[in-house]
Tab-separated table of C-alpha atoms and ligand atoms in Angstrom:
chain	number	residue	atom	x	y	z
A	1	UNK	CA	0.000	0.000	0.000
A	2	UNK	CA	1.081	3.643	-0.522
A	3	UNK	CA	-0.276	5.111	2.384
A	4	UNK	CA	0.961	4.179	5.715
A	5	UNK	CA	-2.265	2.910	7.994
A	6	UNK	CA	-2.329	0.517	11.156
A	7	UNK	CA	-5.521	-0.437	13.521
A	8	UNK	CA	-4.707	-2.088	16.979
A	9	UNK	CA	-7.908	-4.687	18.013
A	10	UNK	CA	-8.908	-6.495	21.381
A	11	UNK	CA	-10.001	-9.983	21.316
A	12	UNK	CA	-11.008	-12.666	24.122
A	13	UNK	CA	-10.364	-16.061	23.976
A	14	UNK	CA	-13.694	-18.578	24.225
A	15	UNK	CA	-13.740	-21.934	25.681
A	16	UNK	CA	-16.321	-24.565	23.798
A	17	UNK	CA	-18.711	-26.122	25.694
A	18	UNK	CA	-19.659	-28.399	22.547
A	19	UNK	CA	-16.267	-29.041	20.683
A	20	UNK	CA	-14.606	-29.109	16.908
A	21	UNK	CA	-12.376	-31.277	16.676
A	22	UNK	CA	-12.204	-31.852	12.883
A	23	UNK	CA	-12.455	-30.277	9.708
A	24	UNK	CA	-14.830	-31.343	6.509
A	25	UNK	CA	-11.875	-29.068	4.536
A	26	UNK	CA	-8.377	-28.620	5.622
A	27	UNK	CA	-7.454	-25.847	3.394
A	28	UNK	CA	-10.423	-23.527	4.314
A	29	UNK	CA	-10.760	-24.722	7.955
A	30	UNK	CA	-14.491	-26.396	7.212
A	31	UNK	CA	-15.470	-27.643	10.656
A	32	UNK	CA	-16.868	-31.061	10.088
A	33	UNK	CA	-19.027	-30.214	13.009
A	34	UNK	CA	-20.606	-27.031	14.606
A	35	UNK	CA	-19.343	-26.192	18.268
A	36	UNK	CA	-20.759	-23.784	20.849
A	37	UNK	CA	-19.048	-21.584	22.778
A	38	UNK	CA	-18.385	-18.858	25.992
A	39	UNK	CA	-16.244	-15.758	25.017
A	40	UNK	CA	-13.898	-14.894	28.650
A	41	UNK	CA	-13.579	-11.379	29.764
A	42	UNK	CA	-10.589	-12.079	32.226
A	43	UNK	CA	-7.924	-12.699	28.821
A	44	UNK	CA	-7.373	-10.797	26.274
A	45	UNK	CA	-5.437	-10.411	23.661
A	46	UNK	CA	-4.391	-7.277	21.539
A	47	UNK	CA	-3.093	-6.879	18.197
A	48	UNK	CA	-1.484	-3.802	16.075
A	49	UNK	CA	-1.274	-4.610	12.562
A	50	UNK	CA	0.572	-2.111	10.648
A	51	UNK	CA	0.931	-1.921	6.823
A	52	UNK	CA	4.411	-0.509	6.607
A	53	UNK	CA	5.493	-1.973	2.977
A	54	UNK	CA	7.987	-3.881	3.882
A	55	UNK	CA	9.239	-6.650	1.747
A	56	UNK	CA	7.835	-9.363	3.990
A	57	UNK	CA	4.848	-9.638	6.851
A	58	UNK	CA	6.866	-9.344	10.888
A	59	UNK	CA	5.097	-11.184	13.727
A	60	UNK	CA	6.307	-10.019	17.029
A	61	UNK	CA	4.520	-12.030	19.725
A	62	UNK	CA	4.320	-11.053	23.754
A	63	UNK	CA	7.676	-8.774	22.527
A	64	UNK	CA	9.637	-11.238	19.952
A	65	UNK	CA	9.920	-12.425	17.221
A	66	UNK	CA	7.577	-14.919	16.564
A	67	UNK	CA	8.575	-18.625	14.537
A	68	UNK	CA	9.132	-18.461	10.955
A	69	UNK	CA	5.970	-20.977	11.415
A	70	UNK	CA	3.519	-18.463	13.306
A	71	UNK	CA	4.592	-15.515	10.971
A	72	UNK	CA	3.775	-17.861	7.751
A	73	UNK	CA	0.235	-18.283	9.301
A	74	UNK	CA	-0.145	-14.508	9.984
A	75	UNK	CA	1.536	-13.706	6.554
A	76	UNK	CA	-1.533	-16.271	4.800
A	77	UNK	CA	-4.327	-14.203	6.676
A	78	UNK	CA	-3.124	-11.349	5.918
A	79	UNK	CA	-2.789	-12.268	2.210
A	80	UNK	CA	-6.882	-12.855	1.998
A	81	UNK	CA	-6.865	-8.899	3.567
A	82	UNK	CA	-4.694	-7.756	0.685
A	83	UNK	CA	-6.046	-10.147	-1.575
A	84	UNK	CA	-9.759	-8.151	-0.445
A	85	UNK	CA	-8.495	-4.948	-0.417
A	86	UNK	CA	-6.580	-4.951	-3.217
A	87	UNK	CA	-3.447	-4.201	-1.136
A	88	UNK	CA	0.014	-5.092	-1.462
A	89	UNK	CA	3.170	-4.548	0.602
A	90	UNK	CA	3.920	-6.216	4.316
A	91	UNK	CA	2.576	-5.464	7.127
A	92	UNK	CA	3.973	-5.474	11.074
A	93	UNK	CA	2.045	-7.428	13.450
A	94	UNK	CA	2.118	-6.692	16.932
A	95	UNK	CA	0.453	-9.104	19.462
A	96	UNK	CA	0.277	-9.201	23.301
A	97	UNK	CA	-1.496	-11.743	25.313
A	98	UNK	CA	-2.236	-11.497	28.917
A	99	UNK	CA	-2.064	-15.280	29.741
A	100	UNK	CA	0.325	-18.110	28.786
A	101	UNK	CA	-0.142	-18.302	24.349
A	102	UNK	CA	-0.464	-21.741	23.231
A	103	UNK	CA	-0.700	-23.833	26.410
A	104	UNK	CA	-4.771	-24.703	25.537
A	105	UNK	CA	-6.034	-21.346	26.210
A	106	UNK	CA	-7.052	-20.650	22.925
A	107	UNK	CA	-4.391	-18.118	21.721
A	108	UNK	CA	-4.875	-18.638	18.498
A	109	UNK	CA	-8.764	-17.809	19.007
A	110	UNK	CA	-8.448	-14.455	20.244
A	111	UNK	CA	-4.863	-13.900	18.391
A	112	UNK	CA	-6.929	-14.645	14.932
A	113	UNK	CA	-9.722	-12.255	15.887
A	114	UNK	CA	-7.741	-9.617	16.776
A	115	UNK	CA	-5.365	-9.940	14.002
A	116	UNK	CA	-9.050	-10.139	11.414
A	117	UNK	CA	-10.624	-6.683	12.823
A	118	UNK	CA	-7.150	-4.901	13.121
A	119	UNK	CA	-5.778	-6.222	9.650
A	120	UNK	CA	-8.760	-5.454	7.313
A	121	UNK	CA	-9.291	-1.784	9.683
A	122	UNK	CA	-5.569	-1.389	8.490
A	123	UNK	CA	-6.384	-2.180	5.112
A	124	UNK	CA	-9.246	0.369	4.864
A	125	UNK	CA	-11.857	-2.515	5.059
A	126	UNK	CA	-14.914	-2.521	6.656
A	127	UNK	CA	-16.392	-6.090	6.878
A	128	UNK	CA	-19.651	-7.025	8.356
A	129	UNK	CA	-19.104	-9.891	11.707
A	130	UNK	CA	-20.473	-12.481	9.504
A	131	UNK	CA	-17.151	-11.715	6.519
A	132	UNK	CA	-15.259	-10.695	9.639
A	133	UNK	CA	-16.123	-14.377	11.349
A	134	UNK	CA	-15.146	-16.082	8.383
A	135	UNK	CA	-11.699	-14.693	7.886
A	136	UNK	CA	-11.025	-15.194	11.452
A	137	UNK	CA	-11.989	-19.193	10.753
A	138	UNK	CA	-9.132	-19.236	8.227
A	139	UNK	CA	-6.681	-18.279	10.507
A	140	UNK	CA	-7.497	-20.471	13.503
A	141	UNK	CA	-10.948	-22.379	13.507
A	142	UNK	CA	-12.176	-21.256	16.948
A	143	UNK	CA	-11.376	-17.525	16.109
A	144	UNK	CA	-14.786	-17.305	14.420
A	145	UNK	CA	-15.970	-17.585	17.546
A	146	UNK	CA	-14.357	-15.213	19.151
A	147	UNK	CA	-16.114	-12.352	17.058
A	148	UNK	CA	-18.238	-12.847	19.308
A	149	UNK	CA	-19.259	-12.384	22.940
A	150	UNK	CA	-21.266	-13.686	25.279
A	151	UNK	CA	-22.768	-17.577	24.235
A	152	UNK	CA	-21.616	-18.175	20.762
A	153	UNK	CA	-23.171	-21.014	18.230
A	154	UNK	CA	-20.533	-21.689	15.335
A	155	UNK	CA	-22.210	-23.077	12.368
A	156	UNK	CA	-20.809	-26.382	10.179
A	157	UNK	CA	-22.528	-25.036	6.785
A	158	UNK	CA	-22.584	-26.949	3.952
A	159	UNK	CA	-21.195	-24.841	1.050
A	160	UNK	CA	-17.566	-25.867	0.105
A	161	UNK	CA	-16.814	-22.202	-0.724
A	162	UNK	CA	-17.711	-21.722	3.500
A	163	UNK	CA	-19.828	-18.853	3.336
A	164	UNK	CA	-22.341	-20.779	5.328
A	165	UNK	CA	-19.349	-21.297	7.625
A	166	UNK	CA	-19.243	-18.839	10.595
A	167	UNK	CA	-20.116	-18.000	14.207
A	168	UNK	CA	-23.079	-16.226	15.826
A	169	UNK	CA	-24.120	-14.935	18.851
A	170	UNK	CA	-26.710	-17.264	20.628
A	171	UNK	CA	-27.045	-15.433	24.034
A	172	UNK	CA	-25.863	-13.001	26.411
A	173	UNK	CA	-24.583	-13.522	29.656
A	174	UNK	CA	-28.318	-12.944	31.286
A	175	UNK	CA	-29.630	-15.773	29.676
A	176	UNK	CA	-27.242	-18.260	31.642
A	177	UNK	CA	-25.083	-16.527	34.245
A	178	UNK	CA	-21.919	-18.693	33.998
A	179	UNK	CA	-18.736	-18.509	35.850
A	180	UNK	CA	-15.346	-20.208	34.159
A	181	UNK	CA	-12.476	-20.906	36.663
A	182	UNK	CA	-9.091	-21.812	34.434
A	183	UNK	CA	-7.239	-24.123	36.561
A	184	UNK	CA	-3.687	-23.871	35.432
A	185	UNK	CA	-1.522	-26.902	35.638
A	186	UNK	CA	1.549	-26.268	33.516
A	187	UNK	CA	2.643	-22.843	31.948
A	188	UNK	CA	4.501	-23.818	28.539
A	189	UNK	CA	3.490	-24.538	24.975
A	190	UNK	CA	2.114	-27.319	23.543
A	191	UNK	CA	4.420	-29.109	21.304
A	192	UNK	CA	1.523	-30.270	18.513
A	193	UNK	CA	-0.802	-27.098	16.755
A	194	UNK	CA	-4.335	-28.152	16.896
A	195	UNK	CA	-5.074	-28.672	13.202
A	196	UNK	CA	-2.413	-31.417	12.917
A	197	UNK	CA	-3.616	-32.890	15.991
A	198	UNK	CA	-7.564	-33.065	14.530
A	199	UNK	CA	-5.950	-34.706	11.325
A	200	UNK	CA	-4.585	-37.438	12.980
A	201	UNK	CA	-7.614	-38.140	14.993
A	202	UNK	CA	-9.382	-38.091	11.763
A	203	UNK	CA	-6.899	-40.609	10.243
A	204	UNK	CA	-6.587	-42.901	12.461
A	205	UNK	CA	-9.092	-43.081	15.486
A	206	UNK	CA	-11.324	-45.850	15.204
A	207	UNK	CA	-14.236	-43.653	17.184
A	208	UNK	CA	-13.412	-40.531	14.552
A	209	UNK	CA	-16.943	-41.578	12.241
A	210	UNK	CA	-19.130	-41.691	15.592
A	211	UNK	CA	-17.768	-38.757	17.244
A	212	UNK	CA	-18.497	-36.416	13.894
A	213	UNK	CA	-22.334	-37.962	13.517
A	214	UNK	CA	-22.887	-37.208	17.438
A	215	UNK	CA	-21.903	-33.694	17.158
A	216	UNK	CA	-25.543	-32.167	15.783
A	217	UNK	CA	-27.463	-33.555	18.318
A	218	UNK	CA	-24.617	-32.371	21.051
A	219	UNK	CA	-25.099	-28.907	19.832
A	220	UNK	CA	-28.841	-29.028	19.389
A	221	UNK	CA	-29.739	-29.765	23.171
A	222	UNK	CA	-26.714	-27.444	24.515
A	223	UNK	CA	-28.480	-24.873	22.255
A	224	UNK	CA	-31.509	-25.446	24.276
A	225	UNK	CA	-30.141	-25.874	27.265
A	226	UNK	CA	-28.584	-22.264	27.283
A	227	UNK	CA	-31.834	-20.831	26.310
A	228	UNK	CA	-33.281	-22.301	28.781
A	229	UNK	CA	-31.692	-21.214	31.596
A	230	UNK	CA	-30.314	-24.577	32.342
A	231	UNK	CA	-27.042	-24.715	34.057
A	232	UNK	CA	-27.495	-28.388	35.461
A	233	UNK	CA	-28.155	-29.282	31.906
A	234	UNK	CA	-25.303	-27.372	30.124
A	235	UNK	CA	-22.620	-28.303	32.808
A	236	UNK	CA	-23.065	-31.824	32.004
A	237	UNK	CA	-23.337	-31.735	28.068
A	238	UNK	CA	-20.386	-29.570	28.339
A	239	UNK	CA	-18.353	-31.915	30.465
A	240	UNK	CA	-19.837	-35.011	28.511
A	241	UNK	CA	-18.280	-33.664	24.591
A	242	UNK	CA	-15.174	-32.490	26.251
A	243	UNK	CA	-14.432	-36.477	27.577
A	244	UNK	CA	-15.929	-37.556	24.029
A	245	UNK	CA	-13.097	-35.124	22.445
A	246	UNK	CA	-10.544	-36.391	25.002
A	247	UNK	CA	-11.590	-40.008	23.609
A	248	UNK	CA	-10.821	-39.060	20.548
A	249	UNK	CA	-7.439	-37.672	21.235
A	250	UNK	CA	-6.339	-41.138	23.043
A	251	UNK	CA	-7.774	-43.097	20.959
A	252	UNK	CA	-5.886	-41.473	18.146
A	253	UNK	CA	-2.506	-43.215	16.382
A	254	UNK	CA	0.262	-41.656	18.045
A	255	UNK	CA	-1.919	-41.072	20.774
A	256	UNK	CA	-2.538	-37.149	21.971
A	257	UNK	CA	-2.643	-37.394	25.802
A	258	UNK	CA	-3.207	-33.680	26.983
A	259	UNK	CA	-4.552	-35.050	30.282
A	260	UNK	CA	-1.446	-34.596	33.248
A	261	UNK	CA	-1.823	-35.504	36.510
A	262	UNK	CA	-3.031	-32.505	37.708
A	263	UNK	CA	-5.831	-32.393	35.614
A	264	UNK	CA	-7.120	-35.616	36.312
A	265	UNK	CA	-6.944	-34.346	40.037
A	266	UNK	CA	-8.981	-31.711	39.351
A	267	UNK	CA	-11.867	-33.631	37.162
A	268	UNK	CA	-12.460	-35.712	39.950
A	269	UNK	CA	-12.186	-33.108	42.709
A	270	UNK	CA	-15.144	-31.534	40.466
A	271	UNK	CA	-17.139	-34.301	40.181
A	272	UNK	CA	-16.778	-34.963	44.182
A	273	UNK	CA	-17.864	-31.347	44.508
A	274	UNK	CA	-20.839	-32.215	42.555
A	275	UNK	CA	-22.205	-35.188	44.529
A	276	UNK	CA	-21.543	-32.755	47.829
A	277	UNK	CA	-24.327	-29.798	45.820
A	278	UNK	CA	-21.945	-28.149	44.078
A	279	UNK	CA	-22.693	-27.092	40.665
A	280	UNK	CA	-19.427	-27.419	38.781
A	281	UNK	CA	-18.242	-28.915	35.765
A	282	UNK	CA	-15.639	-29.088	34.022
A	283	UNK	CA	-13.955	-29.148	30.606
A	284	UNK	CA	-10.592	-29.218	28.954
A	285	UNK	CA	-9.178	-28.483	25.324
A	286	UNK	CA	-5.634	-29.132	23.493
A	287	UNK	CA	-3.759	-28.863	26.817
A	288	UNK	CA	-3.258	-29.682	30.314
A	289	UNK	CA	-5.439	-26.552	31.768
A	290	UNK	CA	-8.364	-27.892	33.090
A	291	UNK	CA	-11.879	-24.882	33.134
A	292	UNK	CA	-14.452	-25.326	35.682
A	293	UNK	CA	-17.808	-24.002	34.884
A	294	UNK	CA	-19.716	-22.988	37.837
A	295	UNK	CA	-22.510	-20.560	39.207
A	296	UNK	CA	-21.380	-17.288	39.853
A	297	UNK	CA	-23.233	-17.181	43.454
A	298	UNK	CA	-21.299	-20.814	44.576
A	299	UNK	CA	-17.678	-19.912	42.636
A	300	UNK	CA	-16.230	-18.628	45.641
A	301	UNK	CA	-16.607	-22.521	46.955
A	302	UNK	CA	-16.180	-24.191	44.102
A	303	UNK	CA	-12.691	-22.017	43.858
A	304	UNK	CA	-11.575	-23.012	47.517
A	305	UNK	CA	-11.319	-26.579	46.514
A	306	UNK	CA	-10.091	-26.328	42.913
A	307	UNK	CA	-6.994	-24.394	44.460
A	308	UNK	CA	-6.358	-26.627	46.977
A	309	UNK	CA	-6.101	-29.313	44.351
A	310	UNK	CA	-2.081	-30.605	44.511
A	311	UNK	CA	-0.553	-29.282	41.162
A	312	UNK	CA	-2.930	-26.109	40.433
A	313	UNK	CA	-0.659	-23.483	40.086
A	314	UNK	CA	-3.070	-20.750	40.025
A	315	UNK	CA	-6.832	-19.859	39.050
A	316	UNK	CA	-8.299	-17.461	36.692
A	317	UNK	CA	-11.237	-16.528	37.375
A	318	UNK	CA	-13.585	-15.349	34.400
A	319	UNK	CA	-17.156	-14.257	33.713
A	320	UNK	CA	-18.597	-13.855	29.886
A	321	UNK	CA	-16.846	-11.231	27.573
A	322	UNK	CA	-17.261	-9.145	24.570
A	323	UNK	CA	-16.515	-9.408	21.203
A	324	UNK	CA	-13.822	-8.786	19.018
A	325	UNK	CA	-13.482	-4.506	18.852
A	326	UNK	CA	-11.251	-2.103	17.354
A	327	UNK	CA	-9.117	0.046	20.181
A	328	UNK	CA	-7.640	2.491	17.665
A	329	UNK	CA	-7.278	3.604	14.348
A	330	UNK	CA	-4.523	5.780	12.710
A	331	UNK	CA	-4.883	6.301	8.738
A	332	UNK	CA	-1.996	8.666	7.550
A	333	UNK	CA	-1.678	9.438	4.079
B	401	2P0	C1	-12.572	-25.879	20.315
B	401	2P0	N1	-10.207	-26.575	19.861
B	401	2P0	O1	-13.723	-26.097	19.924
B	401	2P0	C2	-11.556	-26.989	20.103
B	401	2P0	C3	-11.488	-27.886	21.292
B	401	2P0	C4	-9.256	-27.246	20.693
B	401	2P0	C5	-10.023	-28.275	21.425
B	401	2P0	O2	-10.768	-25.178	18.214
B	401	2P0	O3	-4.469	-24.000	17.771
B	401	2P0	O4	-8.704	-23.077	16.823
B	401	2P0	O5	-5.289	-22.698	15.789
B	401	2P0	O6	-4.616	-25.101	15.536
B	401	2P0	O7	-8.097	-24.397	14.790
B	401	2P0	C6	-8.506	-25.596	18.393
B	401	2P0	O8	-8.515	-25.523	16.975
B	401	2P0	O9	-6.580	-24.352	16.814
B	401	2P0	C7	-9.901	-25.770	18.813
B	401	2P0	P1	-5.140	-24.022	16.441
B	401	2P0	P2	-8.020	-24.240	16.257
B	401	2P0	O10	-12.251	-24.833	20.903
């Protein structure tokens, strides 16, 4: 581009309650399922994407340089912006998280939202959340979802182009007051990125065909369940496709075994917690970090005995968020 322009954007990660784990197309990151989800206010992360013409995209992450591997993803979003906008020239990408990036806390959720709304800004673009939640998908399947705040449905769609193929919001915090407690187990990066992991599964676990054909039905009744008010309900379909997921992943050839000690500590300290009248739940993703869903009038109880679980290193505490939004925007000519 001639003109010098950069837009900085906010995005929250979101934690499904009905998974994806697998994609009907690779290449456009087609979920072979729809998912459901809770945007979190308590992380964030924040992205300044500035086209500065330079011979090739930068990706500095948390203050350094990112891998040549995360910059070649950014670089591929950001070629659908110029490819949209009729751009050319690199850009400088700027991201910050507030919370440990690629350790299953959906980074790449919030990193891909951010980088969508602050790239096309940058890029004079204006898209609609719909356009805006399918970019996001391209860059990191549950970014689509973190468009949005609040309870979000993300939708399979059928079309191979995957314009049918985006997030929406289902309901706001009132609907279902929800409380998500991240019990944190282990603070570094996972060694295998999501999408490779789902391809494997898809390869070579013998439950792959049954966990795809149960996923409609999953997020039909959690659907219901969150618009009706029904935490009981919720908590366990939640918890039930997270174990189905985890299945999956063992089940798949080389196995992916995200569960550590810790976390297995903490599912059944939640499921004690439950037969003593709690109402808590819990479900995991890619990593050893283990979320509690609970009832923001019992969390401070439910959060006593999570922490004193042996191996939880800390608690985050997190009620619904927002979605994605532009902080600020700075067009010179
Ligand atoms: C989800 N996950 O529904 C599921 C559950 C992880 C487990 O969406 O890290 O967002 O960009 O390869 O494509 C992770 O898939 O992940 C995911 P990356 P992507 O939240």
């Amino acid at each position: 581009m001639s003109s010098m322009s950069n837009a900085t954007a906010i995005a929250h990660p979101n934690i499904a309650l009905v998974k994806y784990w697998g994609n009907r197309d690779d290449r456009l990151r087609l979920p072979a399922m729809g998912s459901i989800s809770v945007t979190l206010a308590a992380l964030s992360t924040r992205t300044r994407v500035s086209f500065d013409g330079g011979d090739e995209d930068r990706l500095i992450l948390n203050g350094q340089a990112a891998s040549e591997e995360a910059r070649q993803r950014t670089a591929r979003l950001l070629d659908l912006v110029r490819g949209m906008a009729g751009a050319r020239g690199g850009a400088l990408v700027e991201s910050v998280n507030d919370f440990p990036t690629a350790a299953g806390l959906a980074s790449s959720a919030s990193g891909f939202a951010a980088l969508a709304l602050a790239a096309t800004r940058a890029a004079g673009l204006d898209l609609g959340p719909r356009e805006l939640s399918i970019l996001a998908r391209q860059g990191s399947g549950s970014a689509a979802r973190s468009v949005f705040g609040g309870y979000v449905e993300m939708h399979r769609g059928e079309r191979s182009d995957g314009l049918d193929s985006f997030a929406e919001p289902l309901a706001s915090e009132s609907a279902l007051p929800l409380e998500v407690l991240v019990a944190v187990t282990e603070e570094g990066p996972k060694e295998r990125s999501s999408q490779d992991g789902m391809a494997l599964g898809r390869a070579s676990s013998p439950f792959w065909d049954a966990w795809v054909s149960g996923a409609e039905a999953d997020v039909g009744r959690m659907r219901a369940s969150i618009l009706a008010g029904d935490l009981a309900q919720v908590g366990a379909l939640a918890e039930e496709s997270c174990l189905k997921m985890h299945a999956v992943m063992l089940s798949t050839r080389p196995a992916l075994i995200y569960l550590r000690e810790a976390s297995v500590a903490v599912i059944l300290r939640v499921r004690a917690l439950r037969k003593e009248g709690l109402p808590a739940w819990i479900t995991m993703d890619a990593g050893p970090q283990v979320k509690v869903l609970t009832s923001p009038d019992r969390s401070a109880e439910v959060v006593a005995a999570v922490e004193a679980v042996p191996g939880v290193l800390r608690l985050i505490r997190s009620g619904l968020g927002p979605g994605v939004a532009l902080v600020a925007r700075d067009r010179t000519a």
